Amino acid sequence: MVTKNQIKLVVSLKQKKYRSQHRLFVVEGEKLVNELLGAGLRPYQIFVSDTNLLEEFDQAELVAAKTLKQMSSLTHPSGVLAVFNMMAPEEGHTADWTLVLDAVRDPGNLGTIIRLCDWFGIERLVCSKDTVDCYNPKVLQATMGSIARVGIVYTDLESFLSETDVPVYGAYMDGEPVYGSNLPEKGILVMGNEANGVSSEVGKFITHKITIPQFGATTAESLNVATATAILLNEIRRR
Amino acid sequence: MVTKNQIKLVVSLKQKKYRSQHRLFVVEGEKLVNELLGAGLRPYQIFVSDTNLLEEFDQAELVAAKTLKQMSSLTHPSGVLAVFNMMAPEEGHTADWTLVLDAVRDPGNLGTIIRLCDWFGIERLVCSKDTVDCYNPKVLQATMGSIARVGIVYTDLESFLSETDVPVYGAYMDGEPVYGSNLPEKGILVMGNEANGVSSEVGKFITHKITIPQFGATTAESLNVATATAILLNEIRRR
């Protein structure tokens, strides 16, 4: 029997403040819950509103559809809602490239970028504190299971970048064409905010400004940050 | 004075059927309307609900906010709604690469792909008839002004591809790594549906199956179609 306090906890997790406090986050939908379980994430609690789903999720608790709707962020709850423990990101250095996000705000963009890290084997994603929370439900929907396979940390970028000794590449509209730049084996790539690009504070730490060359009319708008990240991670890996 | 028939026409353009019949489409918001005007698109009619906007859009007709809301697809209309004449796509051959979309359904994906064509100077985008309509308001929001600079046609892909004599590349999960394939100066790139990839009917015309190599855990989901298009167009241009 689900208690009022359990419901209250799940509802509170819609807010970043409580997600951080409890180190818990919510995922909805059979496919996504299964992916995270498959990726080895530890569930704190799983709720289903359909007895048929009890066979699939044997640790789940059966609740009324009305109760699930109360806990859900979706207009049409899917029948499965799971609360997961956040992963503890691994500390320390990596022998490879690190991706850094400076104030990326759109949940869909962050979700796509996490999937890209997974695809291209980028193990560490470092986000400024004003980047959208990776446990935001819209980010989770966009990442698929990738969230479990990429180590994500939120930190102060100025202090993070001041301590690194690898080259720091930043995506700019007016940098060197990326095709010509000899990308090293190990480095940091910084992607900026959707509207403003890399901030001037973070810009001080950039050692190499790079650009994706434009081939069409010069009137074309800038590329979307997730799209630009896709192209630059591909450039890093294709070396 | 706006007539009931004018309002009825604008409202009808929310449906693809009427957009195709009248060869007209609707765009909302000051920025987007200005971009399309700047790109040389011919407005059929512009409505504003604020006298201040009359200076900016001198051909505009002033209507009551209530009337604009009636015509608008937005929950919060922006004050400017323009009806544009569709462009007549140029027929014939191109000396360059053509991008082909086989049943891409998500408006955001199509919008991003149109922006990518603009960025990478791909002048012709050929869509299967079941690809989402490029004049869908969500597509227009995602394309920005790029819609005016890319020639988009909807046609039967089997007959289009049966008539071409350039190599036809298709994005697959199990093709040759794109890094090794010597991309020619002129060709066709086919991108498939979000869930199912390139259909078997269209697959018959593919002469080269290509793949973006995966570097992470092999458990990573496939890349999103817009992201994959970004990487492959970049590969075509970086030659």
Tab-separated table of C-alpha atoms in Angstrom:
chain	number	residue	atom	x	y	z
A	1	MET	CA	0.000	0.000	0.000
A	2	VAL	CA	1.447	3.311	-1.104
A	3	THR	CA	1.528	5.927	1.642
A	4	LYS	CA	0.755	9.624	1.408
A	5	ASN	CA	4.372	10.344	2.213
A	6	GLN	CA	5.587	8.202	-0.668
A	7	ILE	CA	3.299	10.077	-3.057
A	8	LYS	CA	4.507	13.357	-1.635
A	9	LEU	CA	8.129	12.351	-2.128
A	10	VAL	CA	7.569	11.386	-5.768
A	11	VAL	CA	5.686	14.622	-6.480
A	12	SER	CA	8.450	16.650	-4.824
A	13	LEU	CA	10.982	15.122	-7.242
A	14	LYS	CA	9.494	17.219	-10.041
A	15	GLN	CA	11.621	19.993	-8.552
A	16	LYS	CA	15.374	20.007	-8.979
A	17	LYS	CA	15.836	21.125	-5.362
A	18	TYR	CA	14.281	17.947	-4.013
A	19	ARG	CA	15.950	15.710	-6.593
A	20	SER	CA	19.341	17.012	-5.417
A	21	GLN	CA	18.369	16.752	-1.762
A	22	HIS	CA	17.191	13.134	-1.961
A	23	ARG	CA	19.599	12.087	-4.750
A	24	LEU	CA	16.589	10.503	-6.478
A	25	PHE	CA	14.924	11.044	-9.846
A	26	VAL	CA	11.790	9.862	-11.641
A	27	VAL	CA	11.494	8.052	-14.951
A	28	GLU	CA	8.263	7.088	-16.694
A	29	GLY	CA	7.359	4.602	-19.388
A	30	GLU	CA	8.027	0.903	-19.803
A	31	LYS	CA	10.821	1.299	-22.370
A	32	LEU	CA	12.834	3.932	-20.530
A	33	VAL	CA	12.489	2.240	-17.118
A	34	ASN	CA	13.651	-1.031	-18.670
A	35	GLU	CA	16.621	0.653	-20.313
A	36	LEU	CA	17.792	2.169	-17.058
A	37	LEU	CA	17.346	-1.128	-15.222
A	38	GLY	CA	19.260	-2.845	-18.027
A	39	ALA	CA	22.035	-0.273	-17.735
A	40	GLY	CA	22.445	-1.271	-14.097
A	41	LEU	CA	20.821	1.683	-12.369
A	42	ARG	CA	19.440	0.949	-8.928
A	43	PRO	CA	15.687	1.550	-8.586
A	44	TYR	CA	14.505	3.043	-5.330
A	45	GLN	CA	10.887	2.266	-6.006
A	46	ILE	CA	8.767	1.246	-9.012
A	47	PHE	CA	5.031	1.846	-9.294
A	48	VAL	CA	2.707	0.261	-11.857
A	49	SER	CA	-1.000	0.831	-12.371
A	50	ASP	CA	-1.665	-2.384	-14.274
A	51	THR	CA	-1.405	-5.917	-12.833
A	52	ASN	CA	-0.002	-7.194	-16.149
A	53	LEU	CA	3.057	-5.036	-15.577
A	54	LEU	CA	3.747	-6.716	-12.237
A	55	GLU	CA	5.201	-9.709	-14.067
A	56	GLU	CA	7.645	-7.506	-15.959
A	57	PHE	CA	8.620	-5.380	-12.965
A	58	ASP	CA	8.698	-7.839	-10.096
A	59	GLN	CA	9.870	-5.317	-7.507
A	60	ALA	CA	7.031	-2.955	-8.428
A	61	GLU	CA	4.193	-1.858	-6.219
A	62	LEU	CA	0.691	-1.857	-7.691
A	63	VAL	CA	-1.121	1.476	-7.321
A	64	ALA	CA	-4.436	2.861	-8.579
A	65	ALA	CA	-4.292	4.657	-11.954
A	66	LYS	CA	-5.512	7.744	-10.108
A	67	THR	CA	-2.528	7.599	-7.754
A	68	LEU	CA	-0.068	7.150	-10.594
A	69	LYS	CA	-1.574	10.160	-12.350
A	70	GLN	CA	-1.045	12.151	-9.168
A	71	MET	CA	2.657	11.287	-9.130
A	72	SER	CA	3.211	11.580	-12.892
A	73	SER	CA	4.541	14.541	-14.892
A	74	LEU	CA	2.742	13.291	-17.996
A	75	THR	CA	-0.722	14.251	-19.187
A	76	HIS	CA	-1.268	10.588	-20.047
A	77	PRO	CA	0.729	8.497	-17.557
A	78	SER	CA	2.131	5.358	-19.098
A	79	GLY	CA	1.406	2.853	-16.347
A	80	VAL	CA	4.985	2.603	-15.040
A	81	LEU	CA	6.771	5.169	-12.905
A	82	ALA	CA	10.145	4.447	-11.355
A	83	VAL	CA	12.201	6.353	-8.822
A	84	PHE	CA	15.928	5.779	-9.304
A	85	ASN	CA	18.967	6.551	-7.197
A	86	MET	CA	21.261	9.070	-8.875
A	87	MET	CA	24.612	7.727	-9.952
A	88	ALA	CA	27.716	9.020	-8.224
A	89	PRO	CA	29.868	10.496	-10.995
A	90	GLU	CA	33.430	9.254	-10.982
A	91	GLU	CA	35.959	11.849	-9.966
A	92	GLY	CA	39.403	12.355	-11.365
A	93	HIS	CA	41.089	12.638	-14.706
A	94	THR	CA	40.210	10.986	-17.945
A	95	ALA	CA	42.647	9.893	-20.604
A	96	ASP	CA	40.292	11.055	-23.290
A	97	TRP	CA	38.202	14.032	-24.391
A	98	THR	CA	35.824	15.767	-22.003
A	99	LEU	CA	32.790	17.700	-23.195
A	100	VAL	CA	31.943	20.901	-21.309
A	101	LEU	CA	28.570	22.690	-21.572
A	102	ASP	CA	28.370	26.381	-20.698
A	103	ALA	CA	24.737	27.261	-19.869
A	104	VAL	CA	22.898	24.960	-22.257
A	105	ARG	CA	19.268	25.564	-21.326
A	106	ASP	CA	17.071	23.468	-23.577
A	107	PRO	CA	16.223	20.004	-22.163
A	108	GLY	CA	15.971	18.491	-25.650
A	109	ASN	CA	19.444	19.779	-26.531
A	110	LEU	CA	20.993	18.374	-23.353
A	111	GLY	CA	19.239	15.040	-23.905
A	112	THR	CA	20.559	14.822	-27.460
A	113	ILE	CA	24.060	15.768	-26.317
A	114	ILE	CA	24.077	13.027	-23.658
A	115	ARG	CA	23.079	10.495	-26.345
A	116	LEU	CA	25.912	11.802	-28.517
A	117	CYS	CA	28.438	11.356	-25.685
A	118	ASP	CA	27.242	7.782	-25.349
A	119	TRP	CA	27.531	7.155	-29.107
A	120	PHE	CA	30.981	8.671	-29.389
A	121	GLY	CA	32.289	7.174	-26.143
A	122	ILE	CA	32.787	10.487	-24.330
A	123	GLU	CA	32.757	9.334	-20.725
A	124	ARG	CA	32.722	12.672	-18.996
A	125	LEU	CA	30.291	15.560	-19.475
A	126	VAL	CA	30.954	18.630	-17.314
A	127	CYS	CA	28.102	21.150	-17.095
A	128	SER	CA	28.041	24.691	-15.726
A	129	LYS	CA	25.703	25.063	-12.785
A	130	ASP	CA	23.218	27.001	-14.930
A	131	THR	CA	22.958	24.201	-17.512
A	132	VAL	CA	19.555	22.473	-17.415
A	133	ASP	CA	19.366	19.617	-14.879
A	134	CYS	CA	20.076	16.247	-16.493
A	135	TYR	CA	17.403	14.632	-14.322
A	136	ASN	CA	14.721	16.938	-15.712
A	137	PRO	CA	11.997	14.610	-17.135
A	138	LYS	CA	12.289	16.133	-20.634
A	139	VAL	CA	16.046	15.524	-20.661
A	140	LEU	CA	15.521	11.925	-19.559
A	141	GLN	CA	12.979	11.318	-22.334
A	142	ALA	CA	15.483	12.607	-24.895
A	143	THR	CA	18.519	10.688	-23.596
A	144	MET	CA	17.022	7.215	-23.628
A	145	GLY	CA	19.275	4.889	-21.610
A	146	SER	CA	22.383	6.975	-22.308
A	147	ILE	CA	22.038	8.823	-19.008
A	148	ALA	CA	23.300	5.696	-17.251
A	149	ARG	CA	26.446	5.437	-19.369
A	150	VAL	CA	27.759	9.000	-19.309
A	151	GLY	CA	29.329	10.509	-16.186
A	152	ILE	CA	27.740	13.932	-15.722
A	153	VAL	CA	28.948	16.528	-13.223
A	154	TYR	CA	27.714	20.038	-12.498
A	155	THR	CA	30.443	22.358	-11.359
A	156	ASP	CA	31.930	25.828	-11.567
A	157	LEU	CA	33.495	25.908	-15.027
A	158	GLU	CA	36.046	28.598	-14.237
A	159	SER	CA	37.606	26.572	-11.445
A	160	PHE	CA	37.324	23.337	-13.443
A	161	LEU	CA	39.039	24.832	-16.488
A	162	SER	CA	41.692	26.646	-14.481
A	163	GLU	CA	42.957	23.297	-13.209
A	164	THR	CA	43.273	21.480	-16.509
A	165	ASP	CA	46.479	21.056	-18.483
A	166	VAL	CA	44.998	19.764	-21.756
A	167	PRO	CA	44.081	22.003	-24.727
A	168	VAL	CA	40.660	23.606	-24.397
A	169	TYR	CA	38.701	23.890	-27.669
A	170	GLY	CA	35.654	26.126	-27.863
A	171	ALA	CA	32.949	26.289	-30.568
A	172	TYR	CA	32.696	29.813	-31.983
A	173	MET	CA	31.208	31.403	-35.085
A	174	ASP	CA	34.555	32.995	-35.939
A	175	GLY	CA	37.171	30.405	-35.015
A	176	GLU	CA	39.560	28.347	-37.147
A	177	PRO	CA	37.846	25.867	-39.482
A	178	VAL	CA	37.713	22.578	-37.586
A	179	TYR	CA	38.766	20.561	-40.657
A	180	GLY	CA	42.228	22.092	-40.634
A	181	SER	CA	42.835	21.968	-36.909
A	182	ASN	CA	44.839	18.978	-35.829
A	183	LEU	CA	42.694	17.698	-33.004
A	184	PRO	CA	44.801	16.010	-30.309
A	185	GLU	CA	44.174	12.673	-28.620
A	186	LYS	CA	43.081	14.289	-25.414
A	187	GLY	CA	41.365	17.594	-24.832
A	188	ILE	CA	38.326	19.512	-23.720
A	189	LEU	CA	35.561	20.750	-26.014
A	190	VAL	CA	33.408	23.625	-24.734
A	191	MET	CA	29.964	24.265	-26.242
A	192	GLY	CA	28.132	27.464	-25.319
A	193	ASN	CA	24.616	28.649	-24.645
A	194	GLU	CA	21.938	28.421	-27.380
A	195	ALA	CA	21.633	32.186	-27.839
A	196	ASN	CA	24.921	33.625	-26.593
A	197	GLY	CA	27.552	30.974	-27.245
A	198	VAL	CA	30.494	30.542	-24.872
A	199	SER	CA	30.404	33.149	-22.088
A	200	SER	CA	33.275	35.618	-21.759
A	201	GLU	CA	34.176	34.205	-18.321
A	202	VAL	CA	34.636	30.724	-19.748
A	203	GLY	CA	36.110	32.131	-22.967
A	204	LYS	CA	39.262	33.165	-21.081
A	205	PHE	CA	40.205	29.489	-20.736
A	206	ILE	CA	39.747	28.582	-24.409
A	207	THR	CA	43.094	27.834	-26.060
A	208	HIS	CA	41.668	27.032	-29.538
A	209	LYS	CA	38.587	28.655	-31.082
A	210	ILE	CA	37.083	26.365	-33.717
A	211	THR	CA	34.236	26.726	-36.233
A	212	ILE	CA	32.210	24.450	-38.455
A	213	PRO	CA	32.621	25.965	-41.931
A	214	GLN	CA	29.492	27.222	-43.626
A	215	PHE	CA	28.913	26.270	-47.268
A	216	GLY	CA	25.566	27.799	-48.071
A	217	ALA	CA	24.525	31.424	-48.292
A	218	THR	CA	26.210	33.352	-45.534
A	219	THR	CA	22.744	34.324	-44.362
A	220	ALA	CA	22.201	30.926	-42.728
A	221	GLU	CA	21.534	31.092	-39.004
A	222	SER	CA	23.990	29.440	-36.661
A	223	LEU	CA	23.675	25.708	-36.141
A	224	ASN	CA	21.713	24.387	-33.191
A	225	VAL	CA	24.034	23.508	-30.268
A	226	ALA	CA	23.165	19.788	-30.309
A	227	THR	CA	23.762	19.608	-34.068
A	228	ALA	CA	27.079	21.435	-33.752
A	229	THR	CA	28.111	19.096	-30.918
A	230	ALA	CA	27.322	16.106	-33.139
A	231	ILE	CA	29.571	17.412	-35.902
A	232	LEU	CA	32.437	18.344	-33.560
A	233	LEU	CA	32.415	15.042	-31.634
A	234	ASN	CA	32.459	13.268	-34.995
A	235	GLU	CA	35.461	15.398	-35.992
A	236	ILE	CA	37.234	14.431	-32.759
A	237	ARG	CA	36.599	10.723	-33.301
A	238	ARG	CA	37.281	10.491	-37.040
A	239	ARG	CA	40.906	11.699	-36.652
B	1	MET	CA	-11.289	45.622	-42.243
B	2	VAL	CA	-10.703	41.889	-42.110
B	3	THR	CA	-13.580	39.813	-43.452
B	4	LYS	CA	-14.995	36.560	-42.130
B	5	ASN	CA	-13.795	34.835	-45.279
B	6	GLN	CA	-10.237	36.035	-44.728
B	7	ILE	CA	-10.280	34.668	-41.180
B	8	LYS	CA	-11.744	31.412	-42.463
B	9	LEU	CA	-8.978	31.130	-45.051
B	10	VAL	CA	-6.211	31.661	-42.494
B	11	VAL	CA	-7.749	29.138	-40.091
B	12	SER	CA	-8.094	26.593	-42.907
B	13	LEU	CA	-4.339	26.843	-43.557
B	14	LYS	CA	-3.697	24.959	-40.309
B	15	GLN	CA	-4.526	21.903	-42.420
B	16	LYS	CA	-2.060	20.622	-45.007
B	17	LYS	CA	-4.906	19.961	-47.447
B	18	TYR	CA	-5.826	23.640	-47.643
B	19	ARG	CA	-2.198	24.806	-47.639
B	20	SER	CA	-1.582	22.676	-50.736
B	21	GLN	CA	-4.843	23.768	-52.369
B	22	HIS	CA	-4.210	27.513	-51.923
B	23	ARG	CA	-0.377	27.308	-52.149
B	24	LEU	CA	-0.271	29.481	-49.033
B	25	PHE	CA	1.188	28.992	-45.545
B	26	VAL	CA	1.149	30.854	-42.244
B	27	VAL	CA	4.073	32.141	-40.210
B	28	GLU	CA	3.847	33.823	-36.814
B	29	GLY	CA	6.191	36.037	-34.822
B	30	GLU	CA	8.062	39.198	-35.688
B	31	LYS	CA	11.470	37.542	-36.097
B	32	LEU	CA	10.368	34.719	-38.374
B	33	VAL	CA	8.122	36.933	-40.528
B	34	ASN	CA	10.993	39.383	-40.952
B	35	GLU	CA	13.392	36.616	-41.889
B	36	LEU	CA	11.095	35.303	-44.601
B	37	LEU	CA	10.497	38.806	-45.958
B	38	GLY	CA	14.261	39.367	-45.896
B	39	ALA	CA	14.786	36.118	-47.779
B	40	GLY	CA	12.567	37.484	-50.544
B	41	LEU	CA	9.403	35.503	-49.947
B	42	ARG	CA	6.214	37.149	-51.196
B	43	PRO	CA	3.652	37.843	-48.473
B	44	TYR	CA	0.026	37.289	-49.388
B	45	GLN	CA	-1.252	39.101	-46.331
B	46	ILE	CA	0.140	40.273	-42.988
B	47	PHE	CA	-1.955	40.870	-39.883
B	48	VAL	CA	-0.818	42.710	-36.756
B	49	SER	CA	-2.720	43.311	-33.551
B	50	ASP	CA	-0.641	46.248	-32.355
B	51	THR	CA	-0.468	49.679	-34.026
B	52	ASN	CA	3.258	49.917	-33.182
B	53	LEU	CA	3.887	47.000	-35.503
B	54	LEU	CA	2.277	48.842	-38.415
B	55	GLU	CA	5.429	50.894	-38.856
B	56	GLU	CA	7.556	47.782	-39.153
B	57	PHE	CA	5.168	45.927	-41.452
B	58	ASP	CA	3.795	48.630	-43.696
B	59	GLN	CA	1.690	46.299	-45.835
B	60	ALA	CA	0.048	44.858	-42.729
B	61	GLU	CA	-3.597	45.058	-41.797
B	62	LEU	CA	-4.448	45.949	-38.217
B	63	VAL	CA	-6.824	43.497	-36.537
B	64	ALA	CA	-8.179	43.081	-33.012
B	65	ALA	CA	-6.121	40.875	-30.684
B	66	LYS	CA	-9.184	38.634	-30.442
B	67	THR	CA	-9.232	38.160	-34.212
B	68	LEU	CA	-5.522	37.361	-34.336
B	69	LYS	CA	-5.996	34.776	-31.615
B	70	GLN	CA	-8.756	33.215	-33.701
B	71	MET	CA	-6.390	32.844	-36.667
B	72	SER	CA	-3.325	31.826	-34.662
B	73	SER	CA	-1.979	28.345	-33.935
B	74	LEU	CA	-0.244	29.612	-30.813
B	75	THR	CA	-1.614	29.658	-27.291
B	76	HIS	CA	-0.104	33.122	-26.923
B	77	PRO	CA	-0.210	34.834	-30.345
B	78	SER	CA	2.750	37.072	-30.946
B	79	GLY	CA	1.041	40.062	-32.530
B	80	VAL	CA	2.171	39.318	-36.101
B	81	LEU	CA	0.732	36.663	-38.391
B	82	ALA	CA	1.711	36.494	-42.037
B	83	VAL	CA	0.340	34.432	-44.894
B	84	PHE	CA	2.998	33.694	-47.508
B	85	ASN	CA	2.868	32.318	-51.016
B	86	MET	CA	4.649	28.975	-51.280
B	87	MET	CA	7.782	29.012	-53.380
B	88	ALA	CA	7.784	27.049	-56.616
B	89	PRO	CA	10.646	24.566	-56.230
B	90	GLU	CA	13.053	24.563	-59.129
B	91	GLU	CA	12.856	21.505	-61.281
B	92	GLY	CA	15.670	19.682	-62.967
B	93	HIS	CA	19.104	18.398	-62.116
B	94	THR	CA	21.610	19.754	-59.692
B	95	ALA	CA	25.365	19.615	-60.062
B	96	ASP	CA	25.726	18.872	-56.387
B	97	TRP	CA	24.441	16.607	-53.650
B	98	THR	CA	20.719	16.115	-53.051
B	99	LEU	CA	19.314	15.094	-49.693
B	100	VAL	CA	16.375	12.670	-49.704
B	101	LEU	CA	14.118	12.021	-46.714
B	102	ASP	CA	12.166	8.777	-46.519
B	103	ALA	CA	9.197	9.229	-44.153
B	104	VAL	CA	10.723	11.599	-41.604
B	105	ARG	CA	7.769	12.313	-39.330
B	106	ASP	CA	8.919	14.645	-36.575
B	107	PRO	CA	8.469	18.378	-37.362
B	108	GLY	CA	11.471	19.338	-35.218
B	109	ASN	CA	13.687	16.885	-37.103
B	110	LEU	CA	12.582	18.194	-40.504
B	111	GLY	CA	13.078	21.783	-39.345
B	112	THR	CA	16.607	21.029	-38.139
B	113	ILE	CA	17.406	19.200	-41.382
B	114	ILE	CA	16.251	22.169	-43.505
B	115	ARG	CA	18.555	24.438	-41.449
B	116	LEU	CA	21.395	21.990	-42.034
B	117	CYS	CA	20.799	22.029	-45.804
B	118	ASP	CA	20.998	25.811	-45.671
B	119	TRP	CA	24.230	25.716	-43.637
B	120	PHE	CA	25.906	23.165	-45.851
B	121	GLY	CA	24.635	24.630	-49.105
B	122	ILE	CA	22.462	21.663	-50.112
B	123	GLU	CA	20.054	23.301	-52.525
B	124	ARG	CA	17.654	20.468	-53.055
B	125	LEU	CA	15.739	18.459	-50.449
B	126	VAL	CA	13.494	15.714	-51.820
B	127	CYS	CA	10.919	14.287	-49.402
B	128	SER	CA	8.705	11.214	-49.655
B	129	LYS	CA	5.022	12.049	-49.662
B	130	ASP	CA	4.662	10.710	-46.115
B	131	THR	CA	7.374	13.007	-44.742
B	132	VAL	CA	5.917	15.722	-42.478
B	133	ASP	CA	4.796	18.849	-44.382
B	134	CYS	CA	7.501	21.528	-44.441
B	135	TYR	CA	4.842	24.215	-44.029
B	136	ASN	CA	3.667	22.698	-40.747
B	137	PRO	CA	3.969	25.530	-38.154
B	138	LYS	CA	6.310	23.468	-35.942
B	139	VAL	CA	8.638	22.846	-38.870
B	140	LEU	CA	8.653	26.545	-39.733
B	141	GLN	CA	9.535	27.491	-36.155
B	142	ALA	CA	12.491	25.108	-36.238
B	143	THR	CA	13.806	26.122	-39.680
B	144	MET	CA	14.077	29.833	-39.076
B	145	GLY	CA	14.555	31.616	-42.405
B	146	SER	CA	16.196	28.573	-44.005
B	147	ILE	CA	12.893	27.449	-45.530
B	148	ALA	CA	13.271	30.249	-48.079
B	149	ARG	CA	16.741	29.161	-49.189
B	150	VAL	CA	16.297	25.411	-49.662
B	151	GLY	CA	14.308	23.972	-52.580
B	152	ILE	CA	11.970	21.356	-51.115
B	153	VAL	CA	9.922	18.934	-53.196
B	154	TYR	CA	7.557	16.151	-52.160
B	155	THR	CA	7.476	13.293	-54.592
B	156	ASP	CA	7.352	9.548	-55.054
B	157	LEU	CA	10.847	8.443	-54.067
B	158	GLU	CA	10.821	5.242	-56.086
B	159	SER	CA	10.216	7.054	-59.340
B	160	PHE	CA	12.613	9.872	-58.389
B	161	LEU	CA	15.426	7.455	-57.538
B	162	SER	CA	14.807	5.215	-60.538
B	163	GLU	CA	15.597	8.146	-62.832
B	164	THR	CA	18.883	9.229	-61.280
B	165	ASP	CA	22.320	8.285	-62.549
B	166	VAL	CA	24.400	9.486	-59.567
B	167	PRO	CA	25.456	7.225	-56.667
B	168	VAL	CA	22.767	6.868	-54.000
B	169	TYR	CA	24.082	6.731	-50.424
B	170	GLY	CA	21.805	5.581	-47.617
B	171	ALA	CA	22.290	5.868	-43.841
B	172	TYR	CA	22.109	2.440	-42.215
B	173	MET	CA	23.116	0.928	-38.890
B	174	ASP	CA	25.149	-1.786	-40.659
B	175	GLY	CA	26.742	-0.026	-43.626
B	176	GLU	CA	30.356	0.808	-44.431
B	177	PRO	CA	31.975	3.315	-42.046
B	178	VAL	CA	31.495	6.732	-43.662
B	179	TYR	CA	35.093	7.783	-42.847
B	180	GLY	CA	36.521	5.227	-45.251
B	181	SER	CA	34.059	5.742	-48.089
B	182	ASN	CA	35.310	8.085	-50.746
B	183	LEU	CA	32.362	10.412	-51.102
B	184	PRO	CA	32.030	11.728	-54.656
B	185	GLU	CA	31.454	15.308	-55.765
B	186	LYS	CA	27.868	14.631	-56.683
B	187	GLY	CA	25.407	12.198	-55.225
B	188	ILE	CA	22.244	11.551	-53.287
B	189	LEU	CA	22.051	10.920	-49.553
B	190	VAL	CA	18.947	9.122	-48.255
B	191	MET	CA	17.961	9.395	-44.588
B	192	GLY	CA	15.203	7.134	-43.280
B	193	ASN	CA	12.327	7.228	-40.844
B	194	GLU	CA	12.987	7.876	-37.116
B	195	ALA	CA	11.965	4.382	-36.000
B	196	ASN	CA	12.402	2.188	-39.059
B	197	GLY	CA	15.225	3.713	-41.081
B	198	VAL	CA	15.202	3.557	-44.870
B	199	SER	CA	12.188	1.571	-46.154
B	200	SER	CA	12.774	-1.601	-48.141
B	201	GLU	CA	11.108	-0.030	-51.225
B	202	VAL	CA	13.566	2.859	-51.216
B	203	GLY	CA	16.402	0.574	-50.090
B	204	LYS	CA	16.390	-1.095	-53.534
B	205	PHE	CA	17.837	2.077	-55.034
B	206	ILE	CA	20.679	2.508	-52.528
B	207	THR	CA	24.048	1.878	-54.149
B	208	HIS	CA	26.178	2.547	-51.015
B	209	LYS	CA	25.098	1.776	-47.452
B	210	ILE	CA	26.986	3.989	-45.006
B	211	THR	CA	27.196	4.165	-41.213
B	212	ILE	CA	28.483	6.615	-38.625
B	213	PRO	CA	30.866	4.520	-36.524
B	214	GLN	CA	29.994	4.073	-32.869
B	215	PHE	CA	32.746	4.583	-30.303
B	216	GLY	CA	30.981	4.081	-27.010
B	217	ALA	CA	29.442	0.973	-25.507
B	218	THR	CA	27.634	-0.925	-28.244
B	219	THR	CA	24.493	-0.554	-26.179
B	220	ALA	CA	24.032	3.059	-27.311
B	221	GLU	CA	20.752	3.692	-29.125
B	222	SER	CA	20.883	4.832	-32.721
B	223	LEU	CA	21.510	8.509	-33.375
B	224	ASN	CA	18.570	10.817	-33.944
B	225	VAL	CA	17.933	11.353	-37.681
B	226	ALA	CA	18.664	15.103	-37.570
B	227	THR	CA	21.925	14.509	-35.695
B	228	ALA	CA	22.964	11.798	-38.130
B	229	THR	CA	22.133	14.093	-41.060
B	230	ALA	CA	24.342	16.795	-39.526
B	231	ILE	CA	27.294	14.435	-39.317
B	232	LEU	CA	26.827	13.009	-42.820
B	233	LEU	CA	26.390	16.401	-44.528
B	234	ASN	CA	29.550	17.528	-42.730
B	235	GLU	CA	31.321	14.426	-44.055
B	236	ILE	CA	30.154	15.263	-47.586
B	237	ARG	CA	31.396	18.850	-47.352
B	238	ARG	CA	34.697	18.264	-45.556
B	239	ARG	CA	36.075	16.070	-48.396
